[in-house]
Coordinates of C-alpha atoms in Angstrom, one line a residue:
M471 CA -31.3 -3.9 21.1
T472 CA -29.3 -1.8 23.6
A473 CA -32.6 0.0 25.9
D474 CA -31.3 3.4 25.8
L475 CA -29.8 3.2 21.6
P476 CA -32.0 5.8 19.6
P477 CA -34.9 3.4 17.6
V478 CA -33.7 4.8 14.1
Y479 CA -31.1 2.1 15.1
G480 CA -32.3 -1.4 14.3
G481 CA -29.3 -2.2 16.9
E482 CA -28.0 -5.7 16.3
I483 CA -24.8 -6.5 14.3
L484 CA -25.1 -10.2 12.5
H485 CA -22.2 -12.5 12.6
V486 CA -22.2 -14.9 9.9
H487 CA -19.4 -18.0 10.5
L488 CA -18.8 -19.3 6.5
G489 CA -17.4 -22.1 7.6
T490 CA -20.2 -23.4 10.3
G491 CA -23.2 -21.4 8.7
E492 CA -23.1 -20.7 12.6
T493 CA -24.8 -17.1 13.4
E494 CA -24.6 -14.7 16.3
V495 CA -26.0 -11.5 17.5
E496 CA -24.3 -8.6 19.1
P497 CA -26.1 -5.8 20.2
I498 CA -25.0 -2.2 19.3
S499 CA -24.3 -0.2 22.5
T500 CA -24.9 3.1 23.1
E501 CA -21.7 4.5 23.7
D502 CA -20.8 3.1 19.6
A503 CA -23.8 4.8 18.2
R504 CA -22.9 8.3 19.0
R505 CA -18.6 7.4 18.7
F506 CA -18.8 5.9 15.0
L507 CA -22.5 6.5 14.7
G508 CA -23.0 3.7 11.5
G509 CA -21.6 3.2 8.1
N510 CA -17.9 3.6 7.6
G511 CA -18.1 4.2 11.3
F512 CA -18.9 0.7 12.0
A513 CA -17.4 -1.0 9.6
A514 CA -13.9 0.3 10.7
K515 CA -14.7 -0.8 14.3
A516 CA -15.5 -4.3 12.6
V517 CA -12.3 -4.7 10.8
A518 CA -10.6 -3.1 14.0
D519 CA -12.4 -5.8 16.3
H520 CA -11.4 -9.0 14.3
V521 CA -8.9 -8.9 11.8
P522 CA -5.6 -9.1 13.4
P523 CA -2.9 -7.1 12.1
D524 CA -0.7 -10.2 10.5
A525 CA -4.1 -11.2 8.4
G526 CA -3.6 -10.9 4.7
A527 CA -6.3 -10.2 2.5
F528 CA -7.4 -13.6 1.0
D529 CA -6.9 -14.9 4.8
P530 CA -10.2 -16.5 6.7
E531 CA -9.5 -14.1 8.8
N532 CA -10.1 -11.2 7.3
V533 CA -13.9 -9.7 7.7
V534 CA -16.5 -8.7 4.5
A535 CA -18.5 -6.4 6.9
L536 CA -22.0 -4.3 5.3
A537 CA -23.0 -1.5 7.1
V538 CA -25.0 1.2 7.4
G539 CA -26.7 4.7 8.5
P540 CA -28.8 5.9 11.4
M541 CA -30.5 8.3 8.8
N542 CA -31.5 4.8 6.5
A543 CA -34.9 4.9 5.8
T544 CA -35.9 8.3 7.1
P545 CA -37.0 11.2 5.6
F546 CA -33.0 12.3 5.2
Q547 CA -32.3 12.0 1.5
S548 CA -30.1 9.8 -0.4
T549 CA -29.3 7.7 2.3
S550 CA -29.6 3.8 0.5
R551 CA -26.4 3.5 0.6
G552 CA -23.8 0.7 2.0
V553 CA -20.8 0.2 3.3
V554 CA -18.1 -2.7 2.6
G555 CA -15.4 -2.7 5.2
F556 CA -12.4 -4.6 5.2
V557 CA -8.4 -5.5 4.7
S558 CA -8.2 -4.1 0.6
P559 CA -6.0 -6.5 -1.6
L560 CA -4.3 -3.7 -2.8
T561 CA -3.2 -1.7 -0.3
N562 CA -3.1 -4.6 2.4
G563 CA -4.7 -1.6 5.0
F564 CA -8.5 -0.8 5.9
F565 CA -10.8 -0.2 3.0
D566 CA -14.6 0.4 2.8
S567 CA -16.4 1.2 -0.4
T568 CA -19.5 2.5 -0.8
F569 CA -22.8 1.3 -2.8
G570 CA -26.3 2.4 -3.9
G571 CA -29.3 0.9 -5.4
T572 CA -31.8 -0.6 -2.7
F573 CA -30.1 -3.1 -0.8
P574 CA -28.8 -0.9 1.9
R575 CA -32.6 0.2 3.0
A576 CA -33.2 -3.2 2.5
Q577 CA -30.9 -4.6 5.0
K578 CA -31.5 -1.7 8.1
T579 CA -35.8 -3.6 7.5
T580 CA -33.8 -6.5 8.8
G581 CA -32.7 -4.3 12.0
F582 CA -28.8 -5.7 11.1
E583 CA -26.9 -2.7 10.9
V584 CA -23.4 -4.1 10.2
V585 CA -23.5 -8.0 8.8
V586 CA -19.8 -9.4 9.3
L587 CA -19.0 -12.6 7.2
H588 CA -16.0 -14.6 9.0
G589 CA -14.1 -17.0 7.8
R590 CA -14.3 -19.0 4.6
A591 CA -17.1 -20.9 3.3
D592 CA -16.6 -25.6 2.1
G593 CA -18.2 -24.6 -1.1
L594 CA -19.0 -22.1 -3.7
S595 CA -22.0 -20.1 -2.2
Y596 CA -23.8 -17.4 -1.6
V597 CA -25.6 -15.9 1.8
V598 CA -29.2 -14.5 2.4
V599 CA -29.6 -12.4 5.5
S600 CA -33.3 -11.7 6.3
E601 CA -34.2 -10.0 10.1
E602 CA -34.6 -13.7 11.4
G603 CA -30.7 -14.1 10.8
A604 CA -28.3 -15.5 7.8
R605 CA -28.6 -19.3 6.3
L606 CA -25.6 -20.4 3.4
E607 CA -27.3 -21.9 -0.5
S608 CA -25.1 -23.9 -1.8
A609 CA -23.8 -21.5 -5.8
G610 CA -21.3 -24.0 -7.5
D611 CA -24.1 -23.8 -10.2
L612 CA -23.3 -19.8 -10.8
A613 CA -19.4 -19.6 -11.3
G614 CA -18.6 -18.0 -13.6
L615 CA -21.8 -15.9 -14.0
D616 CA -21.5 -12.7 -14.4
T617 CA -22.7 -10.1 -11.6
Y618 CA -26.3 -9.5 -13.5
E619 CA -26.9 -12.9 -14.6
T620 CA -26.2 -13.8 -10.9
C621 CA -28.0 -11.6 -9.2
A622 CA -30.9 -12.8 -11.6
T623 CA -30.9 -16.2 -10.6
I624 CA -30.8 -15.3 -7.4
R625 CA -34.0 -13.1 -7.3
E626 CA -35.6 -16.3 -9.0
R627 CA -34.3 -18.8 -6.5
E628 CA -35.2 -16.6 -3.5
R629 CA -39.1 -16.6 -5.4
Q630 CA -39.4 -12.5 -3.9
G631 CA -38.5 -10.9 -7.4
Y632 CA -37.1 -7.7 -6.8
D633 CA -37.8 -7.6 -3.5
T634 CA -35.0 -9.9 -2.6
H635 CA -31.9 -7.5 -3.1
V636 CA -28.5 -9.0 -4.1
L637 CA -24.8 -8.2 -4.1
A638 CA -22.9 -10.4 -6.2
T639 CA -19.2 -10.7 -7.4
G640 CA -18.3 -12.0 -10.9
P641 CA -15.5 -13.5 -12.6
A642 CA -13.0 -11.2 -11.6
G643 CA -13.8 -11.6 -7.8
E644 CA -14.2 -15.5 -8.5
N645 CA -10.7 -15.9 -9.8
L646 CA -9.5 -13.1 -8.0
V647 CA -8.8 -10.5 -9.6
R648 CA -7.0 -8.0 -7.3
Y649 CA -9.4 -4.9 -8.1
A650 CA -12.6 -6.8 -8.2
C651 CA -15.4 -5.3 -7.4
L652 CA -19.2 -5.6 -6.3
L653 CA -22.5 -5.0 -8.0
H654 CA -26.5 -4.9 -7.1
D655 CA -28.9 -4.5 -9.5
S656 CA -31.9 -3.6 -8.3
K657 CA -35.4 -2.9 -9.8
L658 CA -34.0 1.0 -9.8
R659 CA -30.4 1.2 -10.7
E660 CA -27.5 -0.8 -10.5
G661 CA -25.0 0.1 -7.6
V662 CA -21.3 -0.7 -7.3
A663 CA -18.8 -1.2 -4.2
G664 CA -16.3 -0.1 -6.7
R665 CA -13.0 -0.3 -5.0
G666 CA -10.5 -1.6 -3.5
G667 CA -11.0 -5.6 -4.5
A668 CA -14.1 -6.0 -2.6
G669 CA -15.5 -8.3 -4.7
A670 CA -11.9 -10.6 -5.1
V671 CA -11.8 -10.9 -1.0
L672 CA -15.6 -12.2 -1.4
G673 CA -14.5 -14.6 -4.1
S674 CA -11.6 -15.7 -1.4
K675 CA -13.9 -16.9 0.8
N676 CA -16.2 -18.4 -1.7
V677 CA -19.2 -16.3 -1.4
K678 CA -20.9 -15.8 -5.1
A679 CA -23.5 -13.3 -3.5
V680 CA -25.0 -11.9 -0.6
A681 CA -29.0 -11.4 -0.8
I682 CA -30.6 -9.2 1.6
R683 CA -35.2 -10.4 2.3
E684 CA -36.6 -7.6 3.0
G685 CA -38.1 -7.5 6.9
S686 CA -40.2 -5.1 9.2
F687 CA -38.1 -3.3 11.0
Q688 CA -38.6 0.5 10.9
P689 CA -36.5 3.2 12.3
E690 CA -37.8 5.4 14.3
V691 CA -37.3 9.5 14.3
A692 CA -37.3 10.8 18.1
N693 CA -38.1 14.6 16.1
T694 CA -39.9 13.8 12.6
G695 CA -41.1 16.7 11.7
A696 CA -38.3 18.9 12.4
L697 CA -36.0 16.5 10.4
R698 CA -39.2 16.7 7.1
D699 CA -38.6 20.2 7.9
L700 CA -35.0 20.2 7.6
V701 CA -34.9 18.2 4.4
T702 CA -37.1 20.2 2.7
S703 CA -35.7 23.1 2.9
R704 CA -32.8 21.6 1.9
M705 CA -35.0 20.7 -1.5
G706 CA -34.0 23.8 -3.5
P707 CA -30.7 23.7 -3.2
L708 CA -30.2 20.2 -3.5
M709 CA -32.3 20.1 -7.0
E710 CA -30.1 23.6 -8.3
E711 CA -26.9 22.5 -6.9
T712 CA -26.9 18.6 -8.9
T713 CA -28.2 19.8 -12.4
M714 CA -25.6 18.6 -14.3
L715 CA -26.1 15.3 -12.5
Q716 CA -29.1 15.1 -13.3
E717 CA -28.7 15.3 -16.9
Y718 CA -25.6 14.1 -17.4
G719 CA -24.7 11.9 -14.7
T720 CA -21.3 12.0 -13.2
A721 CA -19.7 11.5 -17.1
G722 CA -20.8 15.3 -17.2
L723 CA -17.3 16.2 -16.0
V724 CA -15.4 15.1 -19.0
N725 CA -15.3 18.9 -20.6
P726 CA -14.7 20.8 -17.9
I727 CA -11.9 19.3 -16.1
N728 CA -10.1 18.8 -19.6
E729 CA -10.9 22.9 -19.9
M730 CA -9.0 23.3 -15.9
G731 CA -6.0 21.7 -17.8
K732 CA -6.6 18.6 -14.7
L733 CA -7.5 15.6 -16.9
G734 CA -5.1 12.6 -16.9
Q735 CA -4.1 11.8 -20.4
R736 CA -1.5 8.4 -21.6
N737 CA -1.1 7.7 -18.1
N738 CA -1.1 11.2 -17.1
Q739 CA 1.9 12.1 -18.9
T740 CA 0.0 15.1 -20.1
E741 CA -3.3 16.5 -18.7
Q742 CA -5.4 18.3 -21.2
T743 CA -6.5 17.2 -25.0
D744 CA -8.3 18.9 -27.3
P745 CA -11.7 20.3 -26.9
E746 CA -13.0 18.1 -29.8
R747 CA -11.6 14.6 -28.6
A748 CA -13.0 15.7 -25.2
D749 CA -16.3 15.9 -26.5
K750 CA -15.9 12.3 -28.1
V751 CA -16.5 10.7 -24.6
S752 CA -18.4 13.2 -22.8
G753 CA -21.9 13.0 -20.9
E754 CA -23.4 15.1 -23.4
T755 CA -22.3 13.3 -26.3
L756 CA -23.3 10.3 -24.3
A757 CA -26.5 11.8 -23.5
K758 CA -27.0 13.1 -27.2
E759 CA -26.6 9.6 -28.7
Y760 CA -26.8 6.7 -26.3
V761 CA -29.1 7.4 -22.9
T762 CA -32.3 5.9 -22.8
E763 CA -33.8 6.6 -19.1
D764 CA -32.9 8.3 -15.9
T765 CA -32.4 5.4 -13.0
T766 CA -32.2 6.6 -9.1
C767 CA -31.7 5.1 -6.0
A768 CA -33.7 4.7 -3.5
N769 CA -35.0 7.7 -1.9
C770 CA -32.9 9.9 -4.2
A771 CA -34.7 12.4 -6.8
V772 CA -31.8 13.4 -8.4
R773 CA -31.3 10.5 -11.1
C774 CA -27.9 10.7 -11.3
G775 CA -28.1 7.5 -13.0
K776 CA -28.1 6.6 -16.7
H777 CA -28.7 3.5 -18.9
V778 CA -27.2 3.4 -21.9
T779 CA -27.7 1.5 -25.1
V780 CA -25.2 0.9 -27.8
E781 CA -26.4 -1.1 -30.3
S782 CA -22.9 -2.0 -32.4
E783 CA -21.6 -3.1 -29.0
G784 CA -24.3 -5.2 -28.1
V785 CA -24.7 -3.6 -24.8
S786 CA -28.6 -2.8 -24.0
E787 CA -29.8 -1.3 -21.4
G788 CA -26.5 -0.6 -19.7
K789 CA -25.4 1.2 -16.8
I790 CA -23.7 5.1 -17.9
P791 CA -19.7 5.0 -17.9
E792 CA -18.9 7.1 -14.6
F793 CA -16.7 10.4 -15.1
E794 CA -14.3 8.9 -12.9
S795 CA -14.2 5.4 -15.3
L796 CA -14.1 7.8 -18.3
F797 CA -10.6 9.2 -17.2
G798 CA -9.5 5.7 -16.5
T799 CA -10.9 3.6 -19.8
A800 CA -10.5 6.7 -22.2
S801 CA -8.4 9.3 -21.8
M802 CA -5.9 7.6 -20.0
Q803 CA -5.7 5.4 -22.7
D804 CA -5.7 7.6 -25.9
V805 CA -8.9 6.2 -26.6
Y806 CA -11.9 8.4 -28.0
D807 CA -14.3 6.1 -29.5
L808 CA -17.2 6.0 -27.4
P809 CA -18.8 2.8 -28.2
R810 CA -16.2 1.1 -27.7
V811 CA -15.2 3.1 -24.2
V812 CA -18.6 2.3 -23.6
K813 CA -18.5 -1.7 -24.1
V814 CA -15.3 -1.8 -22.1
N815 CA -17.0 -0.2 -18.9
D816 CA -20.1 -2.8 -19.6
L817 CA -17.8 -5.7 -19.0
C818 CA -16.2 -4.3 -16.3
D819 CA -19.3 -4.3 -14.6
R820 CA -20.9 -7.7 -15.6
F821 CA -17.1 -9.0 -14.9
G822 CA -17.1 -7.0 -11.5
M823 CA -14.3 -5.2 -12.1
D824 CA -13.0 -1.8 -11.0
S825 CA -12.9 0.7 -14.0
I826 CA -11.1 3.1 -12.6
S827 CA -7.7 0.7 -11.5
F828 CA -8.4 -1.6 -14.4
G829 CA -7.7 1.5 -16.7
V830 CA -4.8 3.3 -15.0
T831 CA -3.5 0.0 -15.3
V832 CA -3.7 -0.4 -18.4
A833 CA -2.7 2.5 -19.3
F834 CA 0.3 2.1 -17.0
A835 CA 1.2 -1.1 -18.3
R836 CA 0.9 0.4 -22.1
E837 CA 3.6 3.5 -20.8
C838 CA 5.9 0.5 -20.2
F839 CA 5.3 -0.3 -23.6
E840 CA 5.8 2.7 -24.7
K841 CA 9.0 3.3 -23.0
G842 CA 10.1 -0.4 -24.0
L843 CA 10.3 -1.6 -20.8
L844 CA 7.5 -4.4 -22.0
S845 CA 6.7 -6.0 -26.0
E846 CA 4.3 -7.6 -28.1
E847 CA 6.0 -10.6 -26.8
D848 CA 4.2 -10.0 -23.6
S849 CA 0.6 -9.3 -24.8
P850 CA -0.8 -7.6 -28.1
G851 CA -3.1 -4.4 -27.6
L852 CA -0.6 -2.6 -25.8
E853 CA -0.4 0.2 -27.7
F854 CA -2.1 3.5 -26.6
G855 CA -5.2 4.3 -28.4
D856 CA -5.8 0.7 -29.5
A857 CA -9.5 0.4 -28.4
D858 CA -9.7 -2.9 -29.8
G859 CA -6.9 -4.2 -27.6
L860 CA -8.3 -2.4 -24.3
V861 CA -11.3 -4.9 -25.1
E862 CA -9.4 -7.8 -25.5
L863 CA -7.2 -7.2 -22.2
T864 CA -10.9 -6.2 -20.1
E865 CA -11.6 -9.9 -20.9
R866 CA -8.4 -11.5 -20.2
T867 CA -7.8 -9.6 -17.1
A868 CA -11.4 -10.7 -15.7
R869 CA -10.5 -14.3 -16.8
R870 CA -6.6 -13.9 -16.0
E871 CA -5.3 -15.5 -19.2
G872 CA -2.6 -14.3 -20.6
F873 CA -1.2 -11.2 -20.0
G874 CA -4.4 -10.8 -17.9
D875 CA -2.9 -12.6 -15.1
R876 CA -0.5 -10.3 -14.5
L877 CA -2.7 -7.2 -15.2
A878 CA -4.9 -8.7 -12.4
E879 CA -2.7 -8.0 -9.8
G880 CA -2.3 -4.0 -10.7
S881 CA 0.1 -1.9 -11.4
F882 CA 2.3 -1.9 -8.4
A883 CA 2.7 -5.0 -8.4
L884 CA 3.3 -5.1 -11.9
A885 CA 6.0 -2.1 -11.9
A886 CA 7.8 -4.6 -8.8
E887 CA 8.1 -7.0 -11.4
L888 CA 9.2 -5.1 -13.9
G889 CA 11.7 -3.4 -12.2
G890 CA 14.3 -0.6 -13.4
D891 CA 12.0 2.8 -14.6
A892 CA 8.7 1.3 -14.4
A893 CA 7.9 2.5 -11.0
K894 CA 8.3 6.3 -11.9
Y895 CA 5.3 5.6 -14.4
L896 CA 3.2 4.8 -11.3
H897 CA 0.0 6.7 -11.2
G898 CA -1.9 5.4 -7.2
S899 CA -0.6 5.6 -4.1
K900 CA -0.3 2.8 -0.9
G901 CA -0.6 0.2 -3.7
L902 CA -4.2 1.8 -5.1
E903 CA -4.7 3.5 -8.4
F904 CA -5.3 7.5 -8.8
A905 CA -8.9 8.3 -9.6
A906 CA -9.3 11.3 -11.7
H907 CA -9.0 13.6 -9.7
S908 CA -4.9 15.5 -9.9
P909 CA -2.9 15.4 -7.7
R910 CA -0.6 17.6 -9.8
G911 CA -3.0 20.5 -10.2
L912 CA -5.3 20.0 -7.0
K913 CA -2.6 21.2 -4.3
G914 CA -5.4 19.4 -2.1
M915 CA -5.4 16.6 -3.3
S916 CA -1.7 16.3 -3.5
I917 CA -1.6 15.5 0.6
G918 CA -5.2 14.3 0.6
Y919 CA -3.6 10.8 -2.2
A920 CA -0.4 11.2 -0.1
T921 CA -2.5 10.5 3.6
S922 CA -5.6 9.3 2.1
T923 CA -6.2 5.8 4.6
R924 CA -7.4 4.1 1.2
G925 CA -4.3 5.1 -1.0
G926 CA -5.1 6.7 -4.7
S927 CA -9.3 7.8 -3.7
H928 CA -11.0 10.4 -4.1
H929 CA -13.4 10.0 -1.2
D930 CA -11.0 10.6 1.8
T931 CA -10.2 14.0 0.8
R932 CA -12.8 15.8 -1.8
P933 CA -11.6 17.6 -4.9
T934 CA -15.1 19.3 -5.5
L935 CA -14.4 22.6 -3.7
Q936 CA -11.1 22.9 -5.2
Y937 CA -12.9 23.4 -8.8
G938 CA -13.2 26.9 -9.3
A939 CA -12.0 28.0 -5.4
E940 CA -11.8 31.9 -5.0
E941 CA -9.0 31.2 -2.9
P942 CA -6.4 29.0 -4.3
F943 CA -5.3 26.2 -2.7
T944 CA -2.0 26.3 -1.6
P945 CA 0.9 24.1 0.1
E946 CA 0.2 26.6 3.6
N947 CA -3.6 26.0 3.2
S948 CA -4.1 22.5 1.8
P949 CA -2.5 20.1 4.6
E950 CA -6.1 21.6 7.6
F951 CA -8.1 21.5 4.4
A952 CA -7.2 18.3 3.5
A953 CA -7.6 16.6 7.3
R954 CA -11.1 18.2 7.6
S955 CA -12.9 17.1 4.1
Q956 CA -11.6 13.8 5.5
H957 CA -13.6 14.6 8.3
F958 CA -16.4 15.6 6.2
T959 CA -16.4 11.9 4.1
A960 CA -15.7 9.9 6.9
L961 CA -18.5 11.6 8.7
G962 CA -20.9 11.7 5.6
D963 CA -20.2 7.9 4.9
S964 CA -21.4 6.9 8.5
L965 CA -24.6 8.7 8.0
T966 CA -25.1 6.6 5.3
Q967 CA -25.8 9.5 3.1
C968 CA -24.5 9.9 -1.0
R969 CA -21.7 12.4 -1.5
F970 CA -23.5 14.5 -4.3
V971 CA -26.5 15.1 -2.2
S972 CA -24.1 15.7 0.6
E973 CA -22.2 17.9 -1.5
G974 CA -25.1 19.5 -3.3
G975 CA -27.8 20.0 -0.7
W976 CA -26.4 19.6 3.0
G977 CA -22.9 21.5 2.4
K978 CA -19.4 20.2 1.0
T979 CA -17.6 21.1 4.5
V980 CA -19.8 19.9 8.3
N981 CA -21.9 22.6 9.7
D982 CA -25.5 23.1 11.4
R983 CA -27.4 21.5 9.4
Y984 CA -25.5 17.9 9.3
R985 CA -25.7 18.4 12.8
D986 CA -29.4 19.7 12.9
A987 CA -30.3 16.0 11.6
I988 CA -28.3 13.5 13.6
N989 CA -30.1 15.7 17.0
H990 CA -33.5 15.2 15.2
A991 CA -33.3 11.3 13.8
T992 CA -31.8 10.5 17.5
G993 CA -32.8 12.8 20.2
W994 CA -28.9 13.5 20.6
S995 CA -27.9 17.0 22.0
L996 CA -24.7 16.6 19.8
S997 CA -22.6 20.2 19.5
T998 CA -21.1 20.7 15.7
D999 CA -18.1 19.9 16.7
E1000 CA -19.1 17.5 18.4
V1001 CA -20.4 15.8 15.1
E1002 CA -17.4 16.8 13.0
A1003 CA -15.4 14.7 15.7
I1004 CA -17.4 11.6 14.9
G1005 CA -15.6 12.0 11.4
E1006 CA -12.5 12.3 13.3
R1007 CA -12.8 9.4 15.6
V1008 CA -13.6 7.2 12.4
Y1009 CA -10.4 8.7 10.3
N1010 CA -8.1 8.0 13.0
L1011 CA -9.4 4.7 14.2
E1012 CA -8.8 3.4 9.8
R1013 CA -5.4 5.6 10.7
L1014 CA -4.8 2.7 14.0
V1015 CA -5.5 -0.1 12.0
N1016 CA -3.2 1.2 9.0
V1017 CA -0.7 1.4 11.5
E1018 CA -0.8 -1.4 13.2
R1019 CA -0.9 -3.4 9.9
G1020 CA 2.6 -1.7 9.1
V1021 CA 0.9 0.5 6.3
A1022 CA 0.5 3.9 7.6
D1023 CA 3.8 6.2 8.1
R1024 CA 6.0 8.9 6.6
E1025 CA 7.2 7.0 4.1
A1026 CA 4.2 5.4 3.0
D1027 CA 2.2 9.2 3.5
A1028 CA 3.9 9.1 -0.4
L1029 CA 3.0 10.3 -3.9
P1030 CA 4.8 8.9 -7.3
Y1031 CA 7.8 10.1 -9.1
R1032 CA 5.9 12.2 -11.7
V1033 CA 3.3 14.1 -9.4
T1034 CA 6.6 15.2 -7.1
H1035 CA 9.3 15.2 -10.4
E1036 CA 7.7 16.3 -13.5
P1037 CA 5.4 19.5 -13.9
I1038 CA 2.3 19.2 -16.0
P1039 CA 3.7 20.2 -19.1
D1040 CA 1.0 22.6 -21.0
G1041 CA -2.3 23.2 -20.6
P1042 CA -4.2 26.3 -18.2
S1043 CA -2.5 23.6 -15.4
E1044 CA 0.8 23.9 -17.0
G1045 CA 3.7 24.1 -14.2
M1046 CA 1.7 22.5 -11.6
Y1047 CA 3.6 19.2 -9.8
C1048 CA 4.4 18.4 -5.6
P1049 CA 8.2 18.7 -5.5
P1050 CA 9.6 16.3 -2.4
E1051 CA 10.1 19.2 -0.4
E1052 CA 6.8 20.6 -0.4
L1053 CA 5.3 17.4 0.3
D1054 CA 7.4 16.9 3.0
R1055 CA 6.7 20.2 4.5
M1056 CA 2.8 19.8 3.3
L1057 CA 3.1 16.3 6.1
D1058 CA 4.9 18.1 9.2
D1059 CA 1.5 20.8 9.0
Y1060 CA -0.7 17.9 8.5
Y1061 CA 0.3 15.9 11.6
A1062 CA 0.4 18.5 13.8
F1063 CA -2.9 19.4 12.9
R1064 CA -4.1 16.4 13.2
G1065 CA -2.4 15.8 17.0
W1066 CA 0.2 12.6 15.0
D1067 CA 3.9 11.8 15.9
D1068 CA 6.3 12.9 13.1
D1069 CA 6.0 9.5 11.6
G1070 CA 2.4 10.1 11.5
V1071 CA 1.1 7.7 14.1
P1072 CA -1.4 9.4 16.4
T1073 CA -0.5 10.3 19.7
P1074 CA -1.9 8.9 23.2
E1075 CA -3.2 12.1 23.6
T1076 CA -5.2 12.2 20.5
L1077 CA -6.5 8.9 21.2
D1078 CA -7.9 9.7 24.7
R1079 CA -9.2 13.0 23.2
L1080 CA -11.1 11.3 21.0
D1081 CA -12.0 8.0 23.3
I1082 CA -10.4 5.5 21.2
A1083 CA -7.6 4.6 23.6
E1084 CA -8.6 0.8 24.4
L1085 CA -8.5 0.1 19.9
A1086 CA -4.8 1.0 20.0

């Protein structure tokens, strides 16, 4: 550990070379801690440092970087969050996916702020990380196990029960489904690194899972009393602002967003359904009929997780579908059979498959079927409203059977294969399917999605402030909002703090409370502007990686045809869309605010200002 690094950091990066089993330890410099903070920042730097620009997502040269933040295992709330950094098989660019549970807290106790997996194992293996380092264990007999079975089997083998914390890929990852995810099953709740294809990248490395054995490292906070007082002062606002999450989880958003006319239906052809139909898949209905208990990540009082049991579907104590998942597997499908929707989501969790990208890809295929670009000869189950077909397609996609093999490539690859008008029905950007927040109905999401590092992710630019805003979001004020929201999310994911807790208890933009928490923990004396600059620096580093990979420029900062040419046809948001000339003006303003050139490349002056010129 570097001598002057604050002891809130474990201070080391563990490199694991899967081909040989060799490991090496790299100290974290104080300079890098101040520049990139942790989590997202450390993951982005690991990808920038170690992945060649021409390496494909499934090449051994890609890495999987598991990173935690400086505030993990401190009194700062809800920081048992981990970040997985890698090059995505969907976007071919930098991607970070976050998850909760107990795995991130356990990783912190090893002293390794980052664990970087390099290369490819000779045979199917799992990696065990402890404070002594890492070892590879043969996992050939785990092939084909689902994520929950994999976590349970490895816990049993390591003979520590839930004191071994496992993050696993399922059959979808083994089969290189491009949006395969990772699931961590803990004693408290599940955590899912859902988006971007982390499970597929891990599968390409012949790694079935990563297991953490708890260590003895405990972070030392510079000013414990001041940090505790600050945290205590935020508990009241936090609990008040997260009442809906406590009661229903994120599924509680279904009804209000449908009422606003911003909930995509039938592959986003429309954005509102009858209130009675929406309520059939709402958080309120789930709570009334199927929720059995609340669950929570380590060090979190909100308890937004829930378990559900649907006996008719064979689902027992499964993870509740999130709002984004209900969008992807219910409203986008025109499927309002809640037991079947829960079944689909349980299968996605067990197979290890992102329910958003899977759902939107199926919805895209269903519209192509509706428009005559696909037929029953391609696959059964492609009609909107077919709940049983959706279940079957889930299983076929995870196993790459029949038409599922084509769905496993994602909607953008399927559109390219089909040609013709297929691209007009895409709902995503940069190769990643959109999350549930309307790029037509929310102007900040229009420019936010277009300039997102990750493409169709709602965790770069945030939608939260745009719902019910007193001042409307316009083409004039949205570019700066999107950029500063991206700073906020990059900072939060570097801390690493749960987004719901950040927005509910600490503020939806970078403010003095975040500054004070970081300074109390580290002993630094950062200003609020310097704290926001951390997020800006991380976001610009991500952009640099993607520029060098040839996937980030003005042409790539685009929105799909429907968003730019087809206004919302009815409902409260009728007439809203983002025409090409409007997007072009917003890109001009966004690039100018960021200090990027006309093609969206950070200028040398911007890189110097952010102290990352050496990484270009």
